[in-house]
Short mmCIF file of C-alpha atoms in Angstrom, two decimals:
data_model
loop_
_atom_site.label_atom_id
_atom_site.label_comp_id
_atom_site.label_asym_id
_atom_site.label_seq_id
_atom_site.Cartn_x
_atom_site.Cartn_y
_atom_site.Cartn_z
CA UNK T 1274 57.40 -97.73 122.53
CA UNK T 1275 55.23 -100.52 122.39
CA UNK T 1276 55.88 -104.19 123.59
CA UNK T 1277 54.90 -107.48 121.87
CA UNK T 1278 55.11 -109.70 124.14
CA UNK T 1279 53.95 -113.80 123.96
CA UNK T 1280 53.30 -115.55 127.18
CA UNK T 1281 53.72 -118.93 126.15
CA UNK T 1282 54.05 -122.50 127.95
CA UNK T 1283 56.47 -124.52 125.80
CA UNK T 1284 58.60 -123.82 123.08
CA UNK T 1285 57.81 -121.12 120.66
CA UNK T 1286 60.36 -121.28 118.28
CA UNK T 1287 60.04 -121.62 114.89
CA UNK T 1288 56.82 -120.06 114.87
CA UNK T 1289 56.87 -116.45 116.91
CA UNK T 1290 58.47 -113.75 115.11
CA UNK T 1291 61.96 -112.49 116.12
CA UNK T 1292 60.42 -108.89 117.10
CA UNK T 1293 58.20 -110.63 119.84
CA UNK T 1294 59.42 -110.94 123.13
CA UNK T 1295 58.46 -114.54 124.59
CA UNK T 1296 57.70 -114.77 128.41
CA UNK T 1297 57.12 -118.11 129.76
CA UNK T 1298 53.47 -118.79 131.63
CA UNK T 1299 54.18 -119.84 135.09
CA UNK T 1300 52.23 -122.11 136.88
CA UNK T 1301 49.00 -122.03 138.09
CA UNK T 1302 45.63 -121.71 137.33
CA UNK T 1303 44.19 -120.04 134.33
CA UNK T 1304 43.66 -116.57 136.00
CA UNK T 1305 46.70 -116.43 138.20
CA UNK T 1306 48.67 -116.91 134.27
CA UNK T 1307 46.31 -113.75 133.02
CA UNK T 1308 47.28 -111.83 135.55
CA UNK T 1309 51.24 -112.63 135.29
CA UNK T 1310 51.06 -111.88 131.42
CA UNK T 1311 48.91 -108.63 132.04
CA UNK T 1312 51.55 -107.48 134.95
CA UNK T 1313 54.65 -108.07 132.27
CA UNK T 1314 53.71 -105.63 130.08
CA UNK T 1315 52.50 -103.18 132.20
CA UNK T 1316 50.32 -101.18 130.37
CA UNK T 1317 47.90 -101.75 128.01
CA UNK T 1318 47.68 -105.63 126.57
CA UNK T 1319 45.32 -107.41 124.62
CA UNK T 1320 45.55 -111.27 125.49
CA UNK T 1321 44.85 -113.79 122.74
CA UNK T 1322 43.45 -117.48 123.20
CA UNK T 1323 44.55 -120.25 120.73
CA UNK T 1324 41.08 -121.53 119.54
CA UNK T 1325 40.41 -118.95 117.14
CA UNK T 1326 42.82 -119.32 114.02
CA UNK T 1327 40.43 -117.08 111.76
CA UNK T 1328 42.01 -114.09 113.69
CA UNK T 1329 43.71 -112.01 111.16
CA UNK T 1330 45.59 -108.45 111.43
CA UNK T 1331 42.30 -106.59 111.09
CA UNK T 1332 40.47 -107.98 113.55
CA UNK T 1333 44.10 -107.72 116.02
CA UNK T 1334 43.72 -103.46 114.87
CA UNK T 1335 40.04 -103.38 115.80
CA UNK T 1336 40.62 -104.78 118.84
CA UNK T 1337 43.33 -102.67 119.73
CA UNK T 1338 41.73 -99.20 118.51
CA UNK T 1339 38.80 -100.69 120.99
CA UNK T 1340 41.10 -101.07 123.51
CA UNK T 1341 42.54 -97.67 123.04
CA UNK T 1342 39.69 -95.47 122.36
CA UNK T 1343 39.02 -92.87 125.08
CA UNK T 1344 35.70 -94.20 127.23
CA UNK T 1345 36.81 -98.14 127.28
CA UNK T 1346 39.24 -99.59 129.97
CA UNK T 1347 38.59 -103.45 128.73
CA UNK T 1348 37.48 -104.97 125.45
CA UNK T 1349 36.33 -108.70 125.72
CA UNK T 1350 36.06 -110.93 122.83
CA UNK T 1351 33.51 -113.61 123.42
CA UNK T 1352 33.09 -116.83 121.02
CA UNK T 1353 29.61 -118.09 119.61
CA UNK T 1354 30.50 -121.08 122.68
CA UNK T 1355 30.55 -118.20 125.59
CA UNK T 1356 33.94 -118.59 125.98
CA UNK T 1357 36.74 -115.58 125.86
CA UNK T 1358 39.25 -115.07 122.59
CA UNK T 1359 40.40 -112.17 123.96
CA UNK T 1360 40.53 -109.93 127.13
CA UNK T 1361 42.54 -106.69 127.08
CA UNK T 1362 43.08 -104.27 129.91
CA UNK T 1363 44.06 -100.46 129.79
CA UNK T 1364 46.35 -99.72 132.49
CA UNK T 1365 44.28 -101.14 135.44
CA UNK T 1366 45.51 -103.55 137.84
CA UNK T 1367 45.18 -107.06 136.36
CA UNK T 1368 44.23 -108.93 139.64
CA UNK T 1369 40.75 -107.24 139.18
CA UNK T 1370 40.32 -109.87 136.93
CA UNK T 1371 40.20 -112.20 140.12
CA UNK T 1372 37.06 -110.06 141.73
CA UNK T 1373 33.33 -110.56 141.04
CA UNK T 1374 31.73 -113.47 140.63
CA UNK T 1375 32.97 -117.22 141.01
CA UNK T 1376 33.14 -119.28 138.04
CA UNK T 1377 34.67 -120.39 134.88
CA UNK T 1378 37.47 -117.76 134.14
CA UNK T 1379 37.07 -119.24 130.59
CA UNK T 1380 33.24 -118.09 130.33
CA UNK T 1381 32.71 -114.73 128.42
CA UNK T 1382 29.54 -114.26 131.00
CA UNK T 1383 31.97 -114.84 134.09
CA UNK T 1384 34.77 -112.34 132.63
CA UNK T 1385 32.23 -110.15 131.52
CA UNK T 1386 30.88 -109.61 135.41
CA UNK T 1387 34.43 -109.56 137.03
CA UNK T 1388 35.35 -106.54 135.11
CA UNK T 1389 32.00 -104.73 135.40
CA UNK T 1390 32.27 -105.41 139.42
CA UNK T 1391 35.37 -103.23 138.75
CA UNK T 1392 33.75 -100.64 137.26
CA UNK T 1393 35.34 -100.84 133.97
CA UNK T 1394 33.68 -99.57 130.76
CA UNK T 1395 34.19 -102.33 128.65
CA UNK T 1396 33.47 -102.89 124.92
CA UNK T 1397 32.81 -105.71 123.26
CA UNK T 1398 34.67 -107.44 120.18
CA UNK T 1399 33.56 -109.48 117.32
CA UNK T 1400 32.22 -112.77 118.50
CA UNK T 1401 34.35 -115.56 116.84
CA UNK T 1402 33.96 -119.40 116.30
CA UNK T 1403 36.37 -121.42 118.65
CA UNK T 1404 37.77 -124.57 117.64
CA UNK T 1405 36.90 -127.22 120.32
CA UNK T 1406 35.51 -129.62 118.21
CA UNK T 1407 35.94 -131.27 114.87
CA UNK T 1408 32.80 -129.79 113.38
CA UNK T 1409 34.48 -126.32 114.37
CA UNK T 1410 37.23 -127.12 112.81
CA UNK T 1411 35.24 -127.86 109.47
CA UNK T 1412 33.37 -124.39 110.01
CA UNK T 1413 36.19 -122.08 110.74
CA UNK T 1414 38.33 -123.69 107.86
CA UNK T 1415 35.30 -122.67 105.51
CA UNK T 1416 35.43 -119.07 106.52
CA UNK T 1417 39.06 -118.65 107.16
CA UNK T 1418 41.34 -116.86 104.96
CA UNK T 1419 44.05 -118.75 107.48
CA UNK T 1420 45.36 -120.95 104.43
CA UNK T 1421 47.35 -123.10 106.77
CA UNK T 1422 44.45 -123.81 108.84
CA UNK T 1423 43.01 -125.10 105.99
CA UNK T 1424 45.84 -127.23 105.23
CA UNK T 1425 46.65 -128.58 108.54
CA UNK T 1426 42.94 -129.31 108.70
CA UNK T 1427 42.68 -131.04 104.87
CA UNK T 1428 46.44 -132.75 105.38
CA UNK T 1429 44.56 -134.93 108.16
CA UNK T 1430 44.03 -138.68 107.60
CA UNK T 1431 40.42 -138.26 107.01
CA UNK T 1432 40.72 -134.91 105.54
CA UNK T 1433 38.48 -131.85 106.35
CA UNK T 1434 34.98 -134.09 105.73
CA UNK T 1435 33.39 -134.57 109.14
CA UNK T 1436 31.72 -137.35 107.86
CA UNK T 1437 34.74 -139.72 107.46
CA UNK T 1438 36.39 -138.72 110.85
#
């Protein structure tokens, strides 16, 4: 049987779904948290960031069939920023994550050399947009079918025009 499981720091009700399990993120750095959430489900896990609300349900089942298929032990989502939406891991230790290369463990470039120095066969996802600034916001919003995106983003004082932020 399969776990869902959400490692999340602060409270996640209201908006997780009852058949998740929620696991709170301890405290540390960014990879120490990876490596917690990767060691509480034990198996294979495909880890989400939170800057890329155009995600959908196909894009989760690609990633996962990625994940899954025979020769790949780690997918890695990178955004069009270099950053990571999503790292997953097939069975291996997480704390590999934590070999390699120093860096940003936010960097898709960094990530991306700490599992090869492992040895893992990794595949690569979909590159998405993240949302770190207002003009990403606009963008994603335009090719989102995330329809509360879009209204979180147009419900905003100066609504979802750049120009009158």
């Amino acid at each position: 049987p399969s776990r869902r499981l959400v490692a999340f720091a602060g409270d996640p009700r209201g908006w997780v779904p009852r058949r998740f399990e929620v696991v709170g993120q301890p405290d540390g750095d960014l990879l120490h948290r990876l490596t917690v959430a990767f060691s509480e489900v034990g198996g294979p896990a495909l880890l989400i960031g939170t800057r890329t609300p155009q995600l959908t349900p196909r894009l989760l089942d690609s990633a996962l069939a990625a994940l899954l298929e025979a020769d790949t032990e780690a997918v890695l989502g990178p955004t069009q920023s270099e950053r990571v939406w999503a790292i997953g891991l097939r069975g291996r230790d997480p704390r590999l994550l934590r070999s390699g290369t120093d860096g940003d463990p936010t960097d898709s470039g960094t990530v991306r050399a700490r599992l090869s120095a492992s040895g893992l066969r990794i595949a690569e996802l979909a590159r998405l947009r993240a949302v770190e600034t207002f003009s990403d916001a606009v963008a994603v919003a335009e090719e989102t079918p995330n329809r509360r995106f879009v209204e979180a983003l147009g419900a905003l004082p100066f609504g979802a025009d750049p120009a009158n932020a």
